[in-house]
mmCIF file of C-alpha atoms in Angstrom:
data_model
loop_
_atom_site.group_PDB
_atom_site.id
_atom_site.type_symbol
_atom_site.label_atom_id
_atom_site.label_comp_id
_atom_site.label_asym_id
_atom_site.label_seq_id
_atom_site.Cartn_x
_atom_site.Cartn_y
_atom_site.Cartn_z
ATOM 1 C CA UNK W 24 -1.753 4.831 26.266
ATOM 2 C CA UNK W 25 -3.295 4.078 22.868
ATOM 3 C CA UNK W 26 -2.377 6.572 20.150
ATOM 4 C CA UNK W 27 -4.348 5.214 17.228
ATOM 5 C CA UNK W 28 -7.192 7.762 17.422
ATOM 6 C CA UNK W 29 -10.941 7.373 17.151
ATOM 7 C CA UNK W 30 -10.888 6.661 13.423
ATOM 8 C CA UNK W 31 -9.295 3.287 14.202
ATOM 9 C CA UNK W 32 -11.477 2.429 17.182
ATOM 10 C CA UNK W 33 -12.268 -1.284 17.313
ATOM 11 C CA UNK W 34 -10.009 -1.993 14.327
ATOM 12 C CA UNK W 35 -9.032 -5.638 13.950
ATOM 13 C CA UNK W 36 -5.450 -6.465 12.945
ATOM 14 C CA UNK W 37 -4.326 -9.853 11.652
ATOM 15 C CA UNK W 38 -0.660 -10.668 12.313
ATOM 16 C CA UNK W 39 0.672 -13.487 10.113
ATOM 17 C CA UNK W 40 4.213 -14.290 11.274
ATOM 18 C CA UNK W 41 5.879 -17.669 11.787
ATOM 19 C CA UNK W 42 8.563 -16.394 14.183
ATOM 20 C CA UNK W 43 6.931 -16.835 17.579
ATOM 21 C CA UNK W 44 8.935 -14.131 19.339
ATOM 22 C CA UNK W 45 8.213 -11.550 16.647
ATOM 23 C CA UNK W 46 4.550 -12.553 16.441
ATOM 24 C CA UNK W 47 3.957 -12.324 20.189
ATOM 25 C CA UNK W 48 5.799 -9.008 20.383
ATOM 26 C CA UNK W 49 3.632 -7.545 17.622
ATOM 27 C CA UNK W 50 0.445 -8.850 19.206
ATOM 28 C CA UNK W 51 1.304 -7.239 22.556
ATOM 29 C CA UNK W 52 2.281 -3.915 20.980
ATOM 30 C CA UNK W 53 -0.878 -3.729 18.883
ATOM 31 C CA UNK W 54 -3.102 -4.665 21.802
ATOM 32 C CA UNK W 55 -1.521 -1.878 23.849
ATOM 33 C CA UNK W 56 -2.533 0.494 21.035
ATOM 34 C CA UNK W 57 -6.137 -0.606 21.488
ATOM 35 C CA UNK W 58 -6.480 -2.920 18.497
ATOM 36 C CA UNK W 59 -8.182 -6.293 18.490
ATOM 37 C CA UNK W 60 -5.492 -8.689 17.280
ATOM 38 C CA UNK W 61 -5.734 -12.081 15.591
ATOM 39 C CA UNK W 62 -2.556 -14.103 15.012
ATOM 40 C CA UNK W 63 -1.562 -16.777 12.479
ATOM 41 C CA UNK W 64 1.748 -18.644 12.265
ATOM 42 C CA UNK W 65 1.611 -19.710 8.611
ATOM 43 C CA UNK W 66 0.035 -18.665 5.331
ATOM 44 C CA UNK W 67 -2.741 -21.253 5.383
ATOM 45 C CA UNK W 68 -3.869 -20.057 8.821
ATOM 46 C CA UNK W 69 -3.670 -16.468 7.589
ATOM 47 C CA UNK W 70 -6.070 -17.155 4.700
ATOM 48 C CA UNK W 71 -8.510 -18.878 7.042
ATOM 49 C CA UNK W 72 -8.272 -15.997 9.538
ATOM 50 C CA UNK W 73 -8.969 -13.410 6.823
ATOM 51 C CA UNK W 74 -12.209 -15.159 5.950
ATOM 52 C CA UNK W 75 -13.311 -15.850 9.513
ATOM 53 C CA UNK W 76 -12.115 -12.799 11.452
ATOM 54 C CA UNK W 77 -12.580 -10.209 8.653
ATOM 55 C CA UNK W 78 -9.649 -8.024 9.771
ATOM 56 C CA UNK W 79 -9.236 -4.366 8.836
ATOM 57 C CA UNK W 80 -5.525 -4.687 8.067
ATOM 58 C CA UNK W 81 -3.074 -7.567 7.603
ATOM 59 C CA UNK W 82 0.565 -7.614 8.730
ATOM 60 C CA UNK W 83 2.008 -10.323 6.505
ATOM 61 C CA UNK W 84 5.434 -11.938 6.777
ATOM 62 C CA UNK W 85 6.886 -12.973 3.428
ATOM 63 C CA UNK W 86 8.678 -16.171 4.492
ATOM 64 C CA UNK W 87 6.155 -18.502 6.112
ATOM 65 C CA UNK W 88 5.631 -22.277 5.963
ATOM 66 C CA UNK W 89 2.854 -24.038 4.012
ATOM 67 C CA UNK W 90 1.847 -20.916 2.095
ATOM 68 C CA UNK W 91 4.238 -17.963 1.845
ATOM 69 C CA UNK W 92 3.227 -14.338 2.205
ATOM 70 C CA UNK W 93 3.432 -13.540 -1.509
ATOM 71 C CA UNK W 94 1.030 -16.369 -2.296
ATOM 72 C CA UNK W 95 -1.342 -15.270 0.460
ATOM 73 C CA UNK W 96 -1.447 -11.794 -1.051
ATOM 74 C CA UNK W 97 -1.973 -13.097 -4.583
ATOM 75 C CA UNK W 98 -4.841 -15.326 -3.430
ATOM 76 C CA UNK W 99 -6.561 -12.413 -1.682
ATOM 77 C CA UNK W 100 -6.253 -10.148 -4.715
ATOM 78 C CA UNK W 101 -7.446 -12.912 -7.066
ATOM 79 C CA UNK W 102 -10.580 -13.083 -4.904
ATOM 80 C CA UNK W 103 -10.929 -9.284 -5.245
ATOM 81 C CA UNK W 104 -10.283 -8.889 -1.524
ATOM 82 C CA UNK W 105 -8.931 -5.344 -1.035
ATOM 83 C CA UNK W 106 -7.833 -5.860 2.569
ATOM 84 C CA UNK W 107 -4.917 -3.456 3.248
ATOM 85 C CA UNK W 108 -1.698 -5.494 3.467
ATOM 86 C CA UNK W 109 1.557 -4.394 5.111
ATOM 87 C CA UNK W 110 4.215 -6.897 4.085
ATOM 88 C CA UNK W 111 7.062 -7.625 6.495
ATOM 89 C CA UNK W 112 10.271 -8.928 4.994
ATOM 90 C CA UNK W 113 13.869 -9.574 5.977
ATOM 91 C CA UNK W 114 14.813 -9.163 2.321
ATOM 92 C CA UNK W 115 16.181 -5.744 1.430
ATOM 93 C CA UNK W 116 16.780 -5.959 -2.325
ATOM 94 C CA UNK W 117 14.568 -3.761 -4.498
ATOM 95 C CA UNK W 118 13.546 -6.812 -6.541
ATOM 96 C CA UNK W 119 12.175 -8.440 -3.396
ATOM 97 C CA UNK W 120 10.142 -5.368 -2.514
ATOM 98 C CA UNK W 121 8.866 -5.172 -6.086
ATOM 99 C CA UNK W 122 7.760 -8.817 -5.828
ATOM 100 C CA UNK W 123 5.659 -7.894 -2.790
ATOM 101 C CA UNK W 124 4.067 -4.961 -4.575
ATOM 102 C CA UNK W 125 3.448 -7.104 -7.641
ATOM 103 C CA UNK W 126 1.619 -9.608 -5.441
ATOM 104 C CA UNK W 127 -0.732 -6.811 -4.366
ATOM 105 C CA UNK W 128 0.717 -5.556 -1.078
ATOM 106 C CA UNK W 129 -0.099 -1.954 -0.151
ATOM 107 C CA UNK W 130 3.062 -1.253 1.795
ATOM 108 C CA UNK W 131 6.207 -3.032 2.949
ATOM 109 C CA UNK W 132 8.563 -2.788 5.876
ATOM 110 C CA UNK W 133 11.998 -4.375 6.107
ATOM 111 C CA UNK W 134 13.126 -6.262 9.204
ATOM 112 C CA UNK W 135 14.389 -5.284 11.669
ATOM 113 C CA UNK W 136 11.879 -2.448 11.849
ATOM 114 C CA UNK W 137 11.174 0.354 14.287
ATOM 115 C CA UNK W 138 7.939 -0.333 16.181
ATOM 116 C CA UNK W 139 6.816 3.308 16.030
ATOM 117 C CA UNK W 140 7.170 3.268 12.239
ATOM 118 C CA UNK W 141 5.192 0.030 11.965
ATOM 119 C CA UNK W 142 2.388 1.474 14.099
ATOM 120 C CA UNK W 143 2.382 4.652 11.993
ATOM 121 C CA UNK W 144 2.024 2.612 8.816
ATOM 122 C CA UNK W 145 -0.816 0.588 10.307
ATOM 123 C CA UNK W 146 -2.630 3.815 11.231
ATOM 124 C CA UNK W 147 -2.063 5.170 7.724
ATOM 125 C CA UNK W 148 -3.498 2.051 6.082
ATOM 126 C CA UNK W 149 -6.556 2.194 8.317
ATOM 127 C CA UNK W 150 -7.119 5.907 7.640
ATOM 128 C CA UNK W 151 -6.776 5.455 3.905
ATOM 129 C CA UNK W 152 -9.201 2.553 3.987
ATOM 130 C CA UNK W 153 -11.842 4.737 5.660
ATOM 131 C CA UNK W 154 -11.217 7.769 3.468
ATOM 132 C CA UNK W 155 -11.177 5.630 0.335
ATOM 133 C CA UNK W 156 -14.635 4.309 1.145
ATOM 134 C CA UNK W 157 -15.945 7.807 1.761
ATOM 135 C CA UNK W 158 -14.511 9.210 -1.459
ATOM 136 C CA UNK W 159 -15.893 6.322 -3.496
ATOM 137 C CA UNK W 160 -19.361 7.217 -2.255
ATOM 138 C CA UNK W 161 -19.061 10.957 -2.728
ATOM 139 C CA UNK W 162 -16.975 11.421 -5.890
ATOM 140 C CA UNK W 163 -17.897 9.445 -8.986
ATOM 141 C CA UNK W 164 -15.819 11.491 -11.427
ATOM 142 C CA UNK W 165 -13.202 10.051 -13.741
ATOM 143 C CA UNK W 166 -9.700 11.416 -14.055
ATOM 144 C CA UNK W 167 -8.100 11.572 -17.500
ATOM 145 C CA UNK W 168 -4.508 12.238 -18.529
ATOM 146 C CA UNK W 169 -3.770 11.627 -22.195
ATOM 147 C CA UNK W 170 -4.950 8.034 -22.801
ATOM 148 C CA UNK W 171 -4.872 7.171 -19.086
ATOM 149 C CA UNK W 172 -8.283 6.963 -17.419
ATOM 150 C CA UNK W 173 -8.982 6.534 -13.700
ATOM 151 C CA UNK W 174 -12.442 5.391 -12.637
ATOM 152 C CA UNK W 175 -12.495 6.650 -9.062
ATOM 153 C CA UNK W 176 -15.754 4.987 -8.059
ATOM 154 C CA UNK W 177 -14.748 1.528 -9.290
ATOM 155 C CA UNK W 178 -11.067 2.095 -8.450
ATOM 156 C CA UNK W 179 -10.038 0.884 -11.901
ATOM 157 C CA UNK W 180 -7.325 2.260 -14.168
ATOM 158 C CA UNK W 181 -7.067 1.988 -17.955
ATOM 159 C CA UNK W 182 -4.472 3.099 -20.474
ATOM 160 C CA UNK W 183 -5.951 3.057 -23.944
ATOM 161 C CA UNK W 184 -7.684 -0.341 -24.145
ATOM 162 C CA UNK W 185 -5.734 -2.163 -21.439
ATOM 163 C CA UNK W 186 -6.689 -2.308 -17.778
ATOM 164 C CA UNK W 187 -3.906 -1.824 -15.231
ATOM 165 C CA UNK W 188 -4.036 -3.782 -11.992
ATOM 166 C CA UNK W 189 -2.891 -1.652 -9.048
ATOM 167 C CA UNK W 190 -2.634 -2.191 -5.316
ATOM 168 C CA UNK W 191 -4.449 0.249 -3.034
ATOM 169 C CA UNK W 192 -1.308 2.291 -2.420
ATOM 170 C CA UNK W 193 -0.445 2.411 -6.119
ATOM 171 C CA UNK W 194 -3.986 3.513 -7.001
ATOM 172 C CA UNK W 195 -4.012 6.214 -4.318
ATOM 173 C CA UNK W 196 -0.622 7.507 -5.458
ATOM 174 C CA UNK W 197 -1.614 7.616 -9.135
ATOM 175 C CA UNK W 198 -4.941 9.258 -8.281
ATOM 176 C CA UNK W 199 -3.145 11.939 -6.252
ATOM 177 C CA UNK W 200 -0.691 12.716 -9.051
ATOM 178 C CA UNK W 201 -3.277 12.772 -11.848
ATOM 179 C CA UNK W 202 -5.798 14.825 -9.852
ATOM 180 C CA UNK W 203 -3.002 17.399 -9.504
ATOM 181 C CA UNK W 204 -1.705 17.027 -13.069
ATOM 182 C CA UNK W 205 0.811 19.663 -14.061
ATOM 183 C CA UNK W 206 1.555 20.481 -10.418
ATOM 184 C CA UNK W 207 4.817 19.365 -8.837
ATOM 185 C CA UNK W 208 4.067 17.627 -5.531
ATOM 186 C CA UNK W 209 6.893 17.616 -3.015
ATOM 187 C CA UNK W 210 8.042 14.396 -1.393
ATOM 188 C CA UNK W 211 6.750 15.496 2.020
ATOM 189 C CA UNK W 212 3.336 16.376 0.560
ATOM 190 C CA UNK W 213 2.977 12.946 -1.046
ATOM 191 C CA UNK W 214 4.073 11.151 2.115
ATOM 192 C CA UNK W 215 1.535 13.137 4.122
ATOM 193 C CA UNK W 216 -1.341 12.558 1.670
ATOM 194 C CA UNK W 217 -0.691 8.868 0.978
ATOM 195 C CA UNK W 218 0.977 7.520 4.125
ATOM 196 C CA UNK W 219 -0.022 10.279 6.597
ATOM 197 C CA UNK W 220 3.563 10.006 7.807
ATOM 198 C CA UNK W 221 6.826 11.542 6.571
ATOM 199 C CA UNK W 222 9.520 8.878 6.614
ATOM 200 C CA UNK W 223 12.259 11.475 6.171
ATOM 201 C CA UNK W 224 14.683 12.416 3.388
ATOM 202 C CA UNK W 225 16.567 9.107 3.496
ATOM 203 C CA UNK W 226 13.508 6.946 2.856
ATOM 204 C CA UNK W 227 13.355 5.133 -0.503
ATOM 205 C CA UNK W 228 9.726 4.136 0.001
ATOM 206 C CA UNK W 229 8.219 6.707 -2.372
ATOM 207 C CA UNK W 230 10.866 6.207 -5.071
ATOM 208 C CA UNK W 231 10.179 2.463 -5.104
ATOM 209 C CA UNK W 232 6.439 3.038 -5.525
ATOM 210 C CA UNK W 233 6.961 5.622 -8.270
ATOM 211 C CA UNK W 234 9.265 3.254 -10.144
ATOM 212 C CA UNK W 235 6.845 0.398 -9.884
ATOM 213 C CA UNK W 236 3.885 2.576 -10.856
ATOM 214 C CA UNK W 237 5.781 3.630 -13.984
ATOM 215 C CA UNK W 238 6.413 0.016 -14.908
ATOM 216 C CA UNK W 239 2.682 -0.680 -14.773
ATOM 217 C CA UNK W 240 1.361 2.483 -16.431
ATOM 218 C CA UNK W 241 4.038 3.156 -19.042
ATOM 219 C CA UNK W 242 4.596 0.332 -21.526
ATOM 220 C CA UNK W 243 7.579 0.468 -23.859
ATOM 221 C CA UNK W 244 5.684 2.199 -26.657
ATOM 222 C CA UNK W 245 3.726 4.574 -24.403
ATOM 223 C CA UNK W 246 4.608 8.144 -23.468
ATOM 224 C CA UNK W 247 5.846 8.856 -19.954
ATOM 225 C CA UNK W 248 3.196 10.429 -17.737
ATOM 226 C CA UNK W 249 4.896 10.464 -14.319
ATOM 227 C CA UNK W 250 7.898 12.760 -14.160
ATOM 228 C CA UNK W 251 10.606 13.326 -11.556
ATOM 229 C CA UNK W 252 11.485 16.888 -10.613
ATOM 230 C CA UNK W 253 14.908 16.322 -9.142
ATOM 231 C CA UNK W 254 15.310 17.494 -5.574
ATOM 232 C CA UNK W 255 11.629 18.442 -5.310
ATOM 233 C CA UNK W 256 9.142 15.680 -6.032
ATOM 234 C CA UNK W 257 6.944 14.277 -8.813
ATOM 235 C CA UNK W 258 4.331 15.442 -11.265
ATOM 236 C CA UNK W 259 1.907 13.886 -13.759
ATOM 237 C CA UNK W 260 1.801 15.589 -17.157
ATOM 238 C CA UNK W 261 1.801 14.953 -20.889
ATOM 239 C CA UNK W 262 4.927 16.197 -22.603
ATOM 240 C CA UNK W 263 4.211 18.165 -25.762
#
């Protein structure tokens, strides 16, 4: 029985995966959840499918022939296409995950993955996409922390005179922290607000995103704005 909920009704998912067995398995599982599924077996097909099928979320394998997943993601972001992207990779090194985030992916999942977790992440991306559209229409305020400025309506971030390019997940995470500046947000709270799913105490997902967000927002000569509260969570503040 489908478990994706009414918010995802009629959602279209593009699966870009060159491994036939994995691709067909994902297509079947997603169809059973009630999604309309489009499949591509290489990066070139994936780019064509994005433009023709206009999917709501993209499951993107990193290692594909013709055009790899990182390039697909970079092309989409260069075209200002904000399609939510869940990157699938057999690579487990932090540097590989960072490369995916740098290319503009919103989330990543290492192979082999648990199907329930993949479906939960797809639901989270779809929910955030809907809520993000609603908030952009209803809340035009800017958020400011020291010399960091977040334009919520345009979904743009600046520190002093430089603009910072963020993926959807990175923007949502920074917006959450800065809108609650001075407040320590627990790991479980952040997982619930950003991913709508708690991946448990052993998950490194949040720590990777925090680390990468720091790299983008805190240059060598700039003060730290995102702080770790060991054993609890994270907070955004300006140290006096």
